[in-house]
Short mmCIF file of C-alpha atoms in Angstrom, two decimals:
data_model
loop_
_atom_site.label_atom_id
_atom_site.label_comp_id
_atom_site.label_asym_id
_atom_site.label_seq_id
_atom_site.Cartn_x
_atom_site.Cartn_y
_atom_site.Cartn_z
CA MET A 246 0.00 0.00 0.00
CA SER A 247 2.93 2.33 0.65
CA HIS A 248 3.49 2.86 -3.08
CA ASP A 249 0.01 4.24 -3.66
CA THR A 250 -0.24 7.88 -4.56
CA VAL A 251 -3.15 9.68 -2.97
CA VAL A 252 -4.31 12.95 -4.52
CA THR A 253 -7.11 14.81 -2.74
CA ALA A 254 -9.69 17.36 -3.85
CA ALA A 255 -12.62 19.43 -2.64
CA MET A 256 -15.44 21.13 -4.47
CA LEU A 257 -17.00 24.50 -3.65
CA ALA A 258 -20.37 25.05 -5.33
CA ILE A 259 -21.39 28.71 -5.22
CA GLY A 260 -24.89 30.13 -5.63
CA ASP A 261 -27.97 31.34 -3.74
CA GLU A 262 -30.13 29.27 -6.10
CA LEU A 263 -28.60 25.99 -4.83
CA LEU A 264 -29.45 26.90 -1.23
CA SER A 265 -32.99 28.08 -1.99
CA GLY A 266 -33.80 24.83 -3.77
CA ARG A 267 -34.58 26.67 -6.99
CA THR A 268 -31.75 24.89 -8.79
CA LYS A 269 -30.88 21.27 -8.11
CA ASP A 270 -27.13 20.92 -8.40
CA LYS A 271 -25.91 18.61 -11.15
CA ASN A 272 -22.20 19.40 -11.01
CA ILE A 273 -21.22 17.75 -7.72
CA GLY A 274 -22.18 14.24 -8.79
CA HIS A 275 -20.61 14.71 -12.22
CA LEU A 276 -17.30 15.91 -10.80
CA ALA A 277 -17.33 13.15 -8.16
CA GLU A 278 -17.63 10.48 -10.85
CA LEU A 279 -14.88 11.93 -13.03
CA LEU A 280 -12.45 12.37 -10.12
CA THR A 281 -13.05 8.81 -8.92
CA LEU A 282 -12.25 7.50 -12.41
CA SER A 283 -9.08 9.62 -12.42
CA GLY A 284 -7.83 8.34 -9.07
CA ILE A 285 -8.39 11.67 -7.31
CA ASP A 286 -10.15 11.40 -3.94
CA LEU A 287 -12.95 13.95 -3.51
CA LYS A 288 -12.89 14.45 0.27
CA GLU A 289 -15.32 17.31 0.90
CA VAL A 290 -17.92 19.45 -0.83
CA ARG A 291 -19.32 22.76 0.37
CA ILE A 292 -22.19 24.81 -1.01
CA VAL A 293 -22.22 28.50 -0.11
CA ALA A 294 -24.25 31.55 -1.14
CA ASP A 295 -23.19 34.38 -3.47
CA ASP A 296 -21.64 36.05 -0.43
CA GLU A 297 -18.05 37.26 -0.52
CA GLU A 298 -17.21 36.47 3.09
CA ALA A 299 -18.67 32.97 2.85
CA ILE A 300 -16.79 32.21 -0.38
CA VAL A 301 -13.45 33.55 0.92
CA GLU A 302 -13.69 31.61 4.16
CA ALA A 303 -14.69 28.31 2.56
CA LEU A 304 -12.12 28.62 -0.22
CA ASN A 305 -9.25 29.37 2.14
CA ALA A 306 -10.20 26.42 4.36
CA LEU A 307 -10.39 24.02 1.42
CA ARG A 308 -7.36 25.12 -0.59
CA ALA A 309 -5.11 24.82 2.46
CA ARG A 310 -6.24 21.27 3.11
CA TYR A 311 -6.59 19.54 -0.28
CA ASP A 312 -4.43 19.18 -3.37
CA TYR A 313 -7.09 20.65 -5.64
CA VAL A 314 -10.22 22.76 -5.22
CA PHE A 315 -12.84 22.97 -7.97
CA THR A 316 -15.47 25.69 -7.87
CA SER A 317 -18.72 26.05 -9.82
CA GLY A 318 -20.89 29.09 -10.32
CA GLY A 319 -20.83 32.87 -10.06
CA ILE A 320 -18.59 33.76 -13.04
CA GLY A 321 -21.29 35.19 -15.32
CA PRO A 322 -21.86 38.83 -16.26
CA THR A 323 -24.43 39.95 -13.66
CA HIS A 324 -24.07 41.80 -10.35
CA ASP A 325 -24.62 38.60 -8.34
CA ASP A 326 -21.65 36.91 -10.05
CA ILE A 327 -18.99 37.70 -7.48
CA THR A 328 -16.87 34.56 -7.59
CA ALA A 329 -13.87 36.11 -9.42
CA ASP A 330 -13.68 38.97 -6.93
CA ALA A 331 -14.08 36.69 -3.93
CA ILE A 332 -11.37 34.32 -5.12
CA ALA A 333 -8.98 37.18 -5.85
CA LYS A 334 -9.66 38.44 -2.33
CA ALA A 335 -8.99 35.00 -0.83
CA PHE A 336 -5.58 35.00 -2.55
CA GLY A 337 -4.88 38.67 -1.72
CA LEU A 338 -4.64 39.50 -5.42
CA PRO A 339 -6.20 42.29 -7.52
CA CYS A 340 -9.07 41.25 -9.79
CA ASP A 341 -8.48 42.70 -13.27
CA HIS A 342 -9.99 42.54 -16.72
CA ASP A 343 -7.65 39.93 -18.24
CA GLU A 344 -6.30 41.17 -21.56
CA THR A 345 -6.45 37.85 -23.43
CA ALA A 346 -9.97 37.18 -22.17
CA MET A 347 -11.05 40.69 -23.27
CA THR A 348 -9.70 39.99 -26.77
CA LEU A 349 -11.39 36.56 -26.96
CA LEU A 350 -14.74 37.93 -25.86
CA ALA A 351 -14.56 41.10 -27.99
CA GLU A 352 -13.90 38.98 -31.09
CA MET A 353 -16.70 36.55 -30.31
CA TYR A 354 -19.27 39.34 -29.82
CA ARG A 355 -18.06 41.15 -32.95
CA ARG A 356 -18.51 37.91 -34.95
CA ARG A 357 -22.01 37.50 -33.54
CA GLU A 358 -22.78 41.21 -34.12
CA MET A 359 -23.57 41.69 -30.46
CA GLU A 360 -22.56 44.58 -28.25
CA PHE A 361 -19.63 43.84 -25.89
CA THR A 362 -21.40 45.44 -22.95
CA GLU A 363 -19.85 46.46 -19.64
CA ALA A 364 -21.67 43.46 -18.11
CA ARG A 365 -20.15 41.08 -20.65
CA GLN A 366 -16.73 42.58 -19.98
CA ARG A 367 -17.14 41.45 -16.34
CA MET A 368 -16.66 37.88 -17.60
CA ALA A 369 -13.03 38.74 -18.49
CA ARG A 370 -12.21 39.58 -14.87
CA MET A 371 -9.96 37.22 -12.91
CA PRO A 372 -7.25 37.37 -10.25
CA ARG A 373 -4.04 38.82 -11.71
CA GLY A 374 -1.79 36.01 -12.98
CA ALA A 375 -4.57 33.42 -13.37
CA ALA A 376 -4.39 30.95 -16.27
CA HIS A 377 -7.44 30.32 -18.48
CA ILE A 378 -9.73 27.31 -18.61
CA ALA A 379 -11.08 27.19 -22.16
CA ASN A 380 -14.85 27.39 -22.59
CA PRO A 381 -15.86 25.84 -25.93
CA VAL A 382 -19.57 26.45 -25.22
CA SER A 383 -19.81 30.18 -24.63
CA THR A 384 -16.20 31.49 -24.83
CA ALA A 385 -15.96 33.25 -21.42
CA PRO A 386 -13.07 31.38 -19.78
CA GLY A 387 -12.83 29.88 -16.34
CA PHE A 388 -9.50 30.27 -14.61
CA ILE A 389 -6.84 28.58 -12.50
CA ILE A 390 -5.12 30.31 -9.62
CA GLY A 391 -2.84 28.33 -7.32
CA ASN A 392 -4.53 24.97 -6.75
CA VAL A 393 -8.02 26.38 -7.42
CA TYR A 394 -9.97 25.70 -10.63
CA VAL A 395 -12.82 28.15 -11.15
CA MET A 396 -15.60 27.02 -13.48
CA ALA A 397 -19.11 28.01 -14.56
CA GLY A 398 -22.28 26.77 -12.87
CA VAL A 399 -24.31 26.04 -16.02
CA PRO A 400 -23.84 22.26 -16.29
CA GLN A 401 -23.03 22.18 -20.02
CA VAL A 402 -20.29 24.75 -19.50
CA PHE A 403 -19.04 23.19 -16.25
CA GLN A 404 -18.74 19.82 -17.95
CA ALA A 405 -16.86 21.23 -20.95
CA MET A 406 -14.47 23.07 -18.64
CA ILE A 407 -13.78 20.07 -16.41
CA ASP A 408 -13.04 18.00 -19.53
CA ASN A 409 -10.37 20.57 -20.39
CA VAL A 410 -8.99 20.57 -16.85
CA LEU A 411 -8.73 16.84 -16.13
CA PRO A 412 -5.74 16.12 -18.41
CA MET A 413 -3.70 18.76 -16.52
CA LEU A 414 -4.16 17.18 -13.10
CA ARG A 415 -1.77 15.01 -11.17
CA THR A 416 -3.69 11.79 -10.54
CA GLY A 417 -3.34 9.12 -7.89
CA THR A 418 -3.52 5.35 -7.95
CA PRO A 419 -7.13 4.81 -9.01
CA VAL A 420 -9.53 3.36 -6.50
CA LEU A 421 -11.02 0.19 -7.97
CA SER A 422 -14.39 -1.08 -6.87
CA LEU A 423 -16.52 -4.18 -6.99
CA ALA A 424 -20.29 -3.87 -6.57
CA ILE A 425 -22.23 -6.88 -5.30
CA ALA A 426 -26.03 -6.92 -5.29
CA CYS A 427 -27.31 -8.37 -2.04
CA PRO A 428 -30.99 -9.32 -1.65
CA TYR A 429 -30.88 -8.88 2.13
CA GLY A 430 -31.23 -5.73 4.23
CA GLU A 431 -28.44 -4.17 6.24
CA GLY A 432 -29.77 -5.70 9.43
CA ASP A 433 -29.06 -9.19 8.09
CA ILE A 434 -25.59 -8.46 6.82
CA GLY A 435 -24.34 -5.87 9.32
CA THR A 436 -22.54 -8.16 11.76
CA PRO A 437 -20.86 -10.55 9.27
CA LEU A 438 -19.97 -7.66 6.95
CA ALA A 439 -18.25 -5.82 9.80
CA ALA A 440 -16.15 -8.94 10.38
CA ILE A 441 -15.19 -9.08 6.69
CA GLN A 442 -14.20 -5.41 6.77
CA LYS A 443 -12.05 -6.05 9.85
CA ALA A 444 -10.31 -9.00 8.15
CA HIS A 445 -9.61 -6.92 5.01
CA PRO A 446 -8.26 -3.56 6.23
CA ASP A 447 -6.73 -2.80 2.80
CA THR A 448 -10.24 -2.47 1.37
CA SER A 449 -13.09 -0.14 2.24
CA ILE A 450 -16.44 -1.91 2.24
CA GLY A 451 -19.59 0.16 1.97
CA SER A 452 -23.18 -1.04 2.03
CA TYR A 453 -25.96 1.01 0.51
CA PRO A 454 -29.55 0.25 1.40
CA ARG A 455 -32.25 0.29 -1.24
CA TYR A 456 -35.87 0.56 -0.33
CA ILE A 457 -38.16 -0.70 -3.08
CA ASP A 458 -41.73 -2.03 -2.71
CA GLN A 459 -41.51 -1.75 1.09
CA LYS A 460 -38.52 -4.08 1.16
CA PHE A 461 -34.89 -3.27 1.93
CA SER A 462 -32.05 -4.77 -0.10
CA THR A 463 -28.42 -3.69 -0.26
CA GLU A 464 -25.65 -2.96 -2.69
CA ILE A 465 -22.30 -3.86 -1.20
CA VAL A 466 -19.31 -2.05 -2.69
CA VAL A 467 -15.74 -3.17 -2.01
CA ARG A 468 -13.18 -0.46 -2.80
CA GLY A 469 -9.42 -0.58 -2.79
CA ARG A 470 -6.29 0.25 -4.75
CA ALA A 471 -5.24 -3.41 -5.30
CA GLN A 472 -7.37 -5.84 -7.33
CA ALA A 473 -6.22 -8.91 -5.35
CA ALA A 474 -7.37 -7.38 -2.07
CA ILE A 475 -10.75 -6.50 -3.56
CA ASP A 476 -11.18 -10.00 -4.99
CA ALA A 477 -10.38 -11.63 -1.63
CA ALA A 478 -12.89 -9.49 0.26
CA GLY A 479 -15.45 -9.90 -2.54
CA ALA A 480 -15.23 -13.71 -2.30
CA GLU A 481 -16.03 -13.49 1.39
CA VAL A 482 -19.00 -11.21 0.71
CA HIS A 483 -20.40 -13.74 -1.77
CA ALA A 484 -19.87 -16.54 0.79
CA MET A 485 -21.69 -14.44 3.41
CA ILE A 486 -24.70 -13.93 1.11
CA GLY A 487 -24.82 -17.69 0.44
CA ALA A 488 -24.73 -18.43 4.17
CA ILE A 489 -27.60 -16.02 4.88
CA ARG A 490 -29.62 -17.57 2.05
CA ARG A 491 -29.15 -21.10 3.42
CA LYS A 492 -30.05 -19.94 6.93
CA LYS A 493 -33.25 -18.30 5.68
CA GLU A 494 -34.21 -21.38 3.65
CA VAL A 495 -33.91 -23.49 6.81
CA VAL A 496 -36.14 -21.09 8.74
CA GLU A 497 -38.79 -20.93 6.03
CA ASN A 498 -38.69 -24.61 5.12
CA PRO A 499 -37.27 -26.77 7.95
CA SER A 500 -37.24 -29.93 5.77
CA ALA A 501 -34.43 -28.34 3.72
CA GLU A 502 -32.23 -28.99 6.73
CA ALA A 503 -31.88 -32.63 5.70
CA MET B 179 -37.12 45.26 7.65
CA SER B 180 -36.21 45.38 11.34
CA HIS B 181 -39.26 43.30 12.27
CA ASP B 182 -38.21 40.36 10.14
CA THR B 183 -37.15 37.23 11.94
CA VAL B 184 -34.25 35.43 10.35
CA VAL B 185 -33.71 31.78 11.22
CA THR B 186 -30.65 30.10 9.72
CA ALA B 187 -29.74 26.49 8.98
CA ALA B 188 -27.02 24.28 7.54
CA MET B 189 -27.06 20.77 6.17
CA LEU B 190 -24.38 18.12 6.60
CA ALA B 191 -24.72 15.21 4.16
CA ILE B 192 -22.62 12.23 5.25
CA GLY B 193 -21.44 9.36 3.06
CA ASP B 194 -18.52 8.05 1.00
CA GLU B 195 -20.97 7.18 -1.77
CA LEU B 196 -21.86 10.87 -2.31
CA LEU B 197 -18.17 11.76 -2.76
CA SER B 198 -17.39 8.82 -5.08
CA GLY B 199 -20.26 9.77 -7.37
CA ARG B 200 -21.91 6.38 -6.87
CA THR B 201 -24.96 8.01 -5.31
CA LYS B 202 -26.34 11.32 -6.55
CA ASP B 203 -27.65 13.22 -3.56
CA LYS B 204 -31.37 13.93 -3.59
CA ASN B 205 -31.78 15.23 -0.04
CA ILE B 206 -30.04 18.60 -0.30
CA GLY B 207 -32.39 20.02 -2.92
CA HIS B 208 -35.43 18.60 -1.14
CA LEU B 209 -34.46 20.12 2.22
CA ALA B 210 -33.55 23.43 0.56
CA GLU B 211 -37.03 23.73 -0.97
CA LEU B 212 -38.83 22.88 2.27
CA LEU B 213 -36.76 25.28 4.37
CA THR B 214 -37.30 28.11 1.90
CA LEU B 215 -41.07 27.55 2.08
CA SER B 216 -40.82 27.60 5.89
CA GLY B 217 -38.91 30.86 6.06
CA ILE B 218 -35.70 29.22 7.25
CA ASP B 219 -32.55 30.37 5.43
CA LEU B 220 -30.29 27.48 4.39
CA LYS B 221 -26.88 29.18 4.47
CA GLU B 222 -24.41 26.36 3.91
CA VAL B 223 -24.19 22.69 2.95
CA ARG B 224 -21.25 20.37 3.47
CA ILE B 225 -20.75 16.82 2.23
CA VAL B 226 -18.20 14.72 4.12
CA ALA B 227 -17.13 11.07 4.10
CA ASP B 228 -17.99 8.37 6.65
CA ASP B 229 -15.01 9.56 8.66
CA GLU B 230 -15.37 10.39 12.34
CA GLU B 231 -12.91 13.27 12.41
CA ALA B 232 -14.44 14.89 9.31
CA ILE B 233 -17.98 14.59 10.70
CA VAL B 234 -17.05 15.95 14.14
CA GLU B 235 -15.20 18.92 12.71
CA ALA B 236 -17.89 19.88 10.20
CA LEU B 237 -20.70 19.41 12.72
CA ASN B 238 -19.05 21.53 15.39
CA ALA B 239 -18.36 24.31 12.88
CA LEU B 240 -21.94 24.33 11.62
CA ARG B 241 -23.85 23.93 14.88
CA ALA B 242 -21.96 26.86 16.45
CA ARG B 243 -22.83 29.13 13.56
CA TYR B 244 -26.43 28.37 12.54
CA ASP B 245 -29.74 28.00 14.37
CA TYR B 246 -30.30 24.49 13.04
CA VAL B 247 -28.17 21.75 11.50
CA PHE B 248 -29.76 18.87 9.56
CA THR B 249 -27.73 15.78 8.78
CA SER B 250 -28.42 12.92 6.36
CA GLY B 251 -26.87 9.47 6.20
CA GLY B 252 -24.85 7.03 8.24
CA ILE B 253 -27.47 5.88 10.78
CA GLY B 254 -28.05 2.37 9.43
CA PRO B 255 -26.95 -0.95 10.94
CA THR B 256 -23.61 -1.57 9.21
CA HIS B 257 -20.02 -0.90 10.27
CA ASP B 258 -19.73 2.13 8.00
CA ASP B 259 -22.71 3.82 9.69
CA ILE B 260 -20.80 5.92 12.20
CA THR B 261 -22.91 9.07 12.34
CA ALA B 262 -24.44 8.45 15.79
CA ASP B 263 -21.00 7.88 17.33
CA ALA B 264 -19.47 10.88 15.58
CA ILE B 265 -22.28 13.19 16.69
CA ALA B 266 -22.09 11.96 20.28
CA LYS B 267 -18.36 12.64 20.17
CA ALA B 268 -18.91 16.16 18.79
CA PHE B 269 -21.19 16.87 21.78
CA GLY B 270 -18.89 15.09 24.26
CA LEU B 271 -21.69 12.65 25.16
CA PRO B 272 -21.72 8.85 25.46
CA CYS B 273 -23.44 6.98 22.62
CA ASP B 274 -25.82 4.39 24.11
CA HIS B 275 -28.45 1.94 22.95
CA ASP B 276 -31.54 4.08 23.62
CA GLU B 277 -34.08 2.09 25.64
CA THR B 278 -37.20 3.32 23.84
CA ALA B 279 -35.61 2.77 20.44
CA MET B 280 -34.60 -0.77 21.47
CA THR B 281 -38.21 -1.51 22.45
CA LEU B 282 -39.61 -0.04 19.22
CA LEU B 283 -37.20 -2.02 17.05
CA ALA B 284 -37.53 -5.28 19.03
CA GLU B 285 -41.33 -5.13 18.64
CA MET B 286 -41.14 -4.38 14.93
CA TYR B 287 -38.78 -7.29 14.24
CA ARG B 288 -40.85 -9.64 16.42
CA ARG B 289 -43.95 -8.66 14.42
CA ARG B 290 -42.12 -9.33 11.17
CA GLU B 291 -40.65 -12.58 12.53
CA MET B 292 -37.13 -11.34 11.89
CA GLU B 293 -34.13 -11.68 14.14
CA PHE B 294 -33.22 -8.50 16.08
CA THR B 295 -29.54 -8.89 15.27
CA GLU B 296 -26.63 -7.07 16.89
CA ALA B 297 -26.35 -5.07 13.67
CA ARG B 298 -30.00 -4.03 13.85
CA GLN B 299 -29.53 -3.06 17.49
CA ARG B 300 -26.92 -0.54 16.31
CA MET B 301 -29.81 1.50 14.90
CA ALA B 302 -31.01 2.19 18.46
CA ARG B 303 -27.77 3.93 19.38
CA MET B 304 -27.77 7.69 19.91
CA PRO B 305 -26.12 10.31 22.10
CA ARG B 306 -27.45 10.06 25.65
CA GLY B 307 -30.41 12.41 26.15
CA ALA B 308 -31.30 12.69 22.44
CA ALA B 309 -34.99 12.94 21.45
CA HIS B 310 -36.40 10.73 18.68
CA ILE B 311 -37.42 11.67 15.16
CA ALA B 312 -40.14 9.20 14.17
CA ASN B 313 -39.49 7.02 11.13
CA PRO B 314 -42.81 5.84 9.66
CA VAL B 315 -41.03 4.01 6.82
CA SER B 316 -38.68 1.61 8.57
CA THR B 317 -39.08 2.31 12.32
CA ALA B 318 -35.43 3.03 13.25
CA PRO B 319 -35.63 6.58 14.58
CA GLY B 320 -33.53 9.60 13.77
CA PHE B 321 -32.66 11.84 16.68
CA ILE B 322 -32.35 15.42 17.90
CA ILE B 323 -29.50 16.57 20.10
CA GLY B 324 -29.08 20.28 20.81
CA ASN B 325 -29.80 22.11 17.57
CA VAL B 326 -28.82 19.10 15.41
CA TYR B 327 -31.39 16.93 13.59
CA VAL B 328 -29.96 13.57 12.53
CA MET B 329 -31.80 11.78 9.73
CA ALA B 330 -31.39 8.83 7.38
CA GLY B 331 -29.80 9.08 3.93
CA VAL B 332 -32.30 6.93 2.02
CA PRO B 333 -34.46 9.64 0.41
CA GLN B 334 -37.84 8.07 1.29
CA VAL B 335 -36.83 7.90 4.96
CA PHE B 336 -35.13 11.31 4.96
CA GLN B 337 -38.26 12.89 3.52
CA ALA B 338 -40.57 11.21 6.04
CA MET B 339 -38.32 12.33 8.89
CA ILE B 340 -38.06 15.93 7.74
CA ASP B 341 -41.85 16.06 7.44
CA ASN B 342 -41.99 15.10 11.13
CA VAL B 343 -39.34 17.65 12.08
CA LEU B 344 -40.58 20.75 10.24
CA PRO B 345 -43.57 21.47 12.52
CA MET B 346 -41.21 21.62 15.54
CA LEU B 347 -38.97 24.33 14.11
CA ARG B 348 -38.97 28.03 14.85
CA THR B 349 -39.51 29.66 11.47
CA GLY B 350 -38.63 33.10 10.19
CA THR B 351 -40.44 35.60 8.04
CA PRO B 352 -40.73 33.69 4.76
CA VAL B 353 -38.74 34.90 1.81
CA LEU B 354 -41.12 35.62 -1.04
CA SER B 355 -39.97 35.47 -4.62
CA LEU B 356 -41.05 36.54 -8.08
CA ALA B 357 -39.64 34.73 -11.12
CA ILE B 358 -39.53 36.56 -14.43
CA ALA B 359 -38.63 34.77 -17.65
CA CYS B 360 -36.27 36.91 -19.72
CA PRO B 361 -35.51 35.99 -23.35
CA TYR B 362 -32.13 37.74 -23.24
CA GLY B 363 -28.79 36.52 -22.00
CA GLU B 364 -27.02 37.85 -18.94
CA GLY B 365 -24.73 39.97 -21.07
CA ASP B 366 -27.70 42.01 -22.27
CA ILE B 367 -29.27 42.51 -18.85
CA GLY B 368 -26.22 42.63 -16.58
CA THR B 369 -25.69 46.40 -16.44
CA PRO B 370 -29.34 47.54 -16.14
CA LEU B 371 -30.13 44.72 -13.70
CA ALA B 372 -27.26 45.78 -11.44
CA ALA B 373 -28.76 49.29 -11.39
CA ILE B 374 -32.19 47.88 -10.41
CA GLN B 375 -30.58 45.83 -7.62
CA LYS B 376 -28.81 48.96 -6.35
CA ALA B 377 -32.08 50.94 -6.33
CA HIS B 378 -33.90 48.15 -4.42
CA PRO B 379 -31.59 47.09 -1.58
CA ASP B 380 -34.48 45.48 0.33
CA THR B 381 -34.67 42.81 -2.37
CA SER B 382 -32.14 40.28 -3.59
CA ILE B 383 -32.19 39.90 -7.37
CA GLY B 384 -30.67 36.80 -8.91
CA SER B 385 -30.32 35.95 -12.56
CA TYR B 386 -29.95 32.37 -13.72
CA PRO B 387 -28.70 31.65 -17.21
CA ARG B 388 -30.25 28.92 -19.30
CA TYR B 389 -28.48 27.47 -22.26
CA ILE B 390 -30.85 25.76 -24.68
CA ASP B 391 -30.30 25.16 -28.42
CA GLN B 392 -27.03 27.10 -28.33
CA LYS B 393 -28.80 30.22 -27.07
CA PHE B 394 -28.65 31.82 -23.62
CA SER B 395 -31.75 33.16 -21.90
CA THR B 396 -32.27 34.06 -18.25
CA GLU B 397 -34.63 33.59 -15.39
CA ILE B 398 -34.62 36.61 -13.13
CA VAL B 399 -35.72 35.98 -9.55
CA VAL B 400 -36.55 38.84 -7.18
CA ARG B 401 -36.54 37.79 -3.52
CA GLY B 402 -37.50 39.67 -0.40
CA ARG B 403 -39.53 39.54 2.78
CA ALA B 404 -41.98 42.32 1.76
CA GLN B 405 -44.33 41.90 -1.21
CA ALA B 406 -44.41 45.65 -2.00
CA ALA B 407 -40.61 45.76 -2.34
CA ILE B 408 -40.66 42.74 -4.65
CA ASP B 409 -43.42 44.23 -6.78
CA ALA B 410 -41.57 47.52 -7.18
CA ALA B 411 -38.34 45.84 -8.28
CA GLY B 412 -40.29 43.40 -10.49
CA ALA B 413 -41.95 46.28 -12.34
CA GLU B 414 -38.54 47.72 -13.14
CA VAL B 415 -37.31 44.34 -14.38
CA HIS B 416 -40.28 44.12 -16.78
CA ALA B 417 -39.59 47.65 -17.97
CA MET B 418 -35.93 46.73 -18.54
CA ILE B 419 -36.90 43.69 -20.67
CA GLY B 420 -39.22 45.90 -22.74
CA ALA B 421 -36.47 48.45 -23.27
CA ILE B 422 -34.01 45.77 -24.47
CA ARG B 423 -36.65 44.37 -26.85
CA ARG B 424 -37.29 47.79 -28.41
CA LYS B 425 -33.56 48.44 -28.75
CA LYS B 426 -33.04 45.07 -30.50
CA GLU B 427 -35.99 45.70 -32.85
CA VAL B 428 -34.43 48.98 -33.89
CA VAL B 429 -31.09 47.30 -34.59
CA GLU B 430 -32.63 44.45 -36.58
CA ASN B 431 -35.19 46.58 -38.43
CA PRO B 432 -34.19 50.25 -38.55
CA SER B 433 -37.54 51.29 -40.06
CA ALA B 434 -39.20 50.46 -36.73
CA GLU B 435 -37.55 53.60 -35.42
CA ALA B 436 -40.24 55.72 -37.04
#
């Protein structure tokens, strides 16, 4: 296990609309999936309002603790889009109209015969020295400053930006997983599963209850960074399910005991 | 404005599966909607792993800062369900098998002719002195300790529990809102909308971009605790949309100027 590389990340989703329930976030789950596939461990997510103090505090806590921080939301052209300013403030940097971003946006609006308004120019603002994250959907770039990746909240744009960002990241040893469908509820498997977890400390075994038609079943997921360790724990999980099945058959139909 | 009562809340969603992307959270958006309708301001959400230290730290930060904290996940019967222990630890309380919960669960399993296993008995554990949150779906109760409301992660159970909790809460003056569909992108409305926000400081005006068929439009939402203030700002937003429409008609068809 000592040769495994662990890379950690956090996400900061920004926007009043996520906290009012008006918008149901779609970016957290998407990022979580992509990071898992890349071998980057998403350790924490926070959602905060369009409030400078809240953004600065959360960002400084997260960027000090994790290798990467990914943000979504608040980089559009309206007065409530304050993410660029808040992030500049968190880093103690001025927030300027970036020259390359101004050129990109000016050209795009000229091509579309649209006015490059003062509001649209706000989308070129970023902390001084930030690098761009290309936005193939609507041109206005996200940006990278330190270990923080600042992206749009609109899911189509967020997804395009994260696709551009992923190849730049240092990745860890991927976490592999084995999912096993279990027809029994957590109450049936809890005690034997805890014993399996204890015997296989190089895996992390999770059990996820499902409640369908007034009946609980479980999905058991064995995670780890070594396939052999996962396979060994997985074999014991299958044996456990078989043992519970046989025990239940005996209870329901005592003649099966013979 | 001085007569408004503001009640604040945070949510702490607990579970490795939310951070791996395996499970897409459904509880945050649901709670956010219900709290908004109740006049309780959801100010922050955090998602952490099934990790005692992470849960304790996040919970202590949130419960010190907000009137209420709602948690989801980690109160089932398996070894990775450590929420009750972590919350007891955060409060410096012992985590016991609650006598009433043991009775409730023992009766339910007797009725269903199922064994009340050691794993199932784990679901009766809670910080000493906690009050129950009834669980009409699967019996095992959530609990309340201090200003913290601990609920299940399975959405059907979470929703049933929050329905039982809401009537107990102190609520604030509800935030009212007015949504206005705007056919123009944020770049068109950004500057005039900022001026309207500045002229109506007793409202909070958000604009939410939509990107459909390669075209941006916007939903503008005016929020406030007084209907008259919302109406006044809303009238100006409608006037702004009309002014942009007339300006665009002139550009596209100069003869309309006459």
